[in-house]
C-alpha angles and dihedrals in degrees: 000000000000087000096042098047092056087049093050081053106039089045088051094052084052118108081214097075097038089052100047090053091043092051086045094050094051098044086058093047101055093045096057089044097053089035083063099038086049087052100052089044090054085045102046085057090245086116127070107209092032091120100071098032094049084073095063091043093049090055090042089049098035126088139269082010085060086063095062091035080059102053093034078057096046107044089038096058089029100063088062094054093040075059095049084047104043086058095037093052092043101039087045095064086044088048092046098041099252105136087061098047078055103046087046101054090055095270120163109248090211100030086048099046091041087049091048089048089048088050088053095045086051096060093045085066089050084051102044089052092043086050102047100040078047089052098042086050101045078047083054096054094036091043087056096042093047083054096237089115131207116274119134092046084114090065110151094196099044093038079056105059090043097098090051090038086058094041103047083048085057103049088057093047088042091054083039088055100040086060090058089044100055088041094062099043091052083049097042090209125095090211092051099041085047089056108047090047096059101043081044092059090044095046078059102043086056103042086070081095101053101043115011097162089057108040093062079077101055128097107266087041107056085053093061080053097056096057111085117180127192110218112203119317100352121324105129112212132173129238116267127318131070089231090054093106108128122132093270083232099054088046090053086050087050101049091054095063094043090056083043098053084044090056095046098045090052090057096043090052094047090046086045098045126098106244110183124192 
């Protein structure tokens, strides 16, 4: 707990958390507000196709809809950045010399990278919930200026489903983040562990056109599969992606061995690396 609680507080002191949230903050409010503006300009008749998009909007904008348009734009934007701070938080310690203070004082290889991981994983908990109260809220104001309004807020269904909703959102940005994670401590840099995991997550993204059958088992998108959201008053739909068209139960299942295999490969590349004094 010692060893944990250092990491929580060094991580937090860190410019890399506060940028990735901010980023993430700012991504969702600009999409909500264009989202509104777009819809008063559909409805207003300036714009030509307004007709059919004003549907999309409308379910983006509406409650309780609103609440599962929130958390697919979270988690979906989000796994990229749980990428981006998986590799920042483990390249920066290669980068300051971290692994080798720890290694000198006595220091487990496998005990101090794991903690670190778990650290990271922590504060992903504290971001997601930042994100989405950020996003429901910036629903809420948009909702009210594009003149949709904000009844059905109060759904007891929806509000329900909301716990497992944001679990099952985390799990897929935790396995997202422990790839980073494991990327950039193989490659001990946090520039080059920034940049294979996010080519990584793109190379996915578009191999969705060369072998759809097989990308819905891959890592980011299983973690589109694992997150189930229940859309008014019972329609059960998945995160983002057209591919993503796995059982939500066997993505879950799945998620869980790719966070492990990133947890085991992190330690197995700390125990195996040459760490002089």
């Amino acid at each position: 707990m010692r060893l944990l609680g250092g990491e929580i507080r060094k991580l937090v002191r860190r410019p890399a958390s506060f940028i990735t949230l901010g980023i993430m903050l700012a991504i969702v409010g600009l999409i909500y507000f264009a989202v509104s503006a777009a819809y008063r300009s559909a409805a207003a008749g300036t714009n030509p196709g307004g007709a059919a998009e004003r549907v999309g909007m409308r379910l983006l904008l509406s409650f309780p809809s609103a609440y599962a348009g929130a958390l697919g734009l979270v988690t979906g934007l989000g796994g990229l950045l749980a990428v981006a701070y998986g590799a920042a938080a483990a390249g920066g310690d290669w980068a300051w010399g971290m692994v080798k203070v720890a290694v000198a004082r006595g220091e487990s290889r496998s005990r101090y990278i794991l903690t670190k991981l778990g650290a990271v994983e922590i504060l992903l908990v504290a971001g997601l919930v930042i994100a989405y109260a950020v996003a429901v809220l910036a629903a809420v104001l948009a909702a009210n200026a594009a003149g949709i309004g904000t009844a059905g807020m109060d759904d007891a269904t929806v509000l329900g489903k909301l716990p497992e909703d944001l679990a099952r959102g985390y799990i897929g940005m935790a396995e997202q983040c422990a790839i980073g994670f494991a990327i950039a401590t193989l490659a001990r840099s946090q520039l080059a562990g920034l940049g294979a995991g996010i080519a990584l997550y793109f190379v996915e993204q578009f191999s969705t056109i060369f072998i759809p059958d097989i990308v819905k088992y891959l890592p980011f998108h299983v973690a589109q599969s694992a997150l189930r959201i229940t859309v008014g008053g019972g329609g059960a739909g998945q995160g983002a992606g057209a591919t993503a068209a796995l059982d939500p139960s066997l993505a879950v299942g799945l998620v869980f061995a790719y966070l492990a295999i990133a947890a085991v490969a992190s330690a197995v590349m700390v125990e195996r690396a040459e760490i002089s004094g």
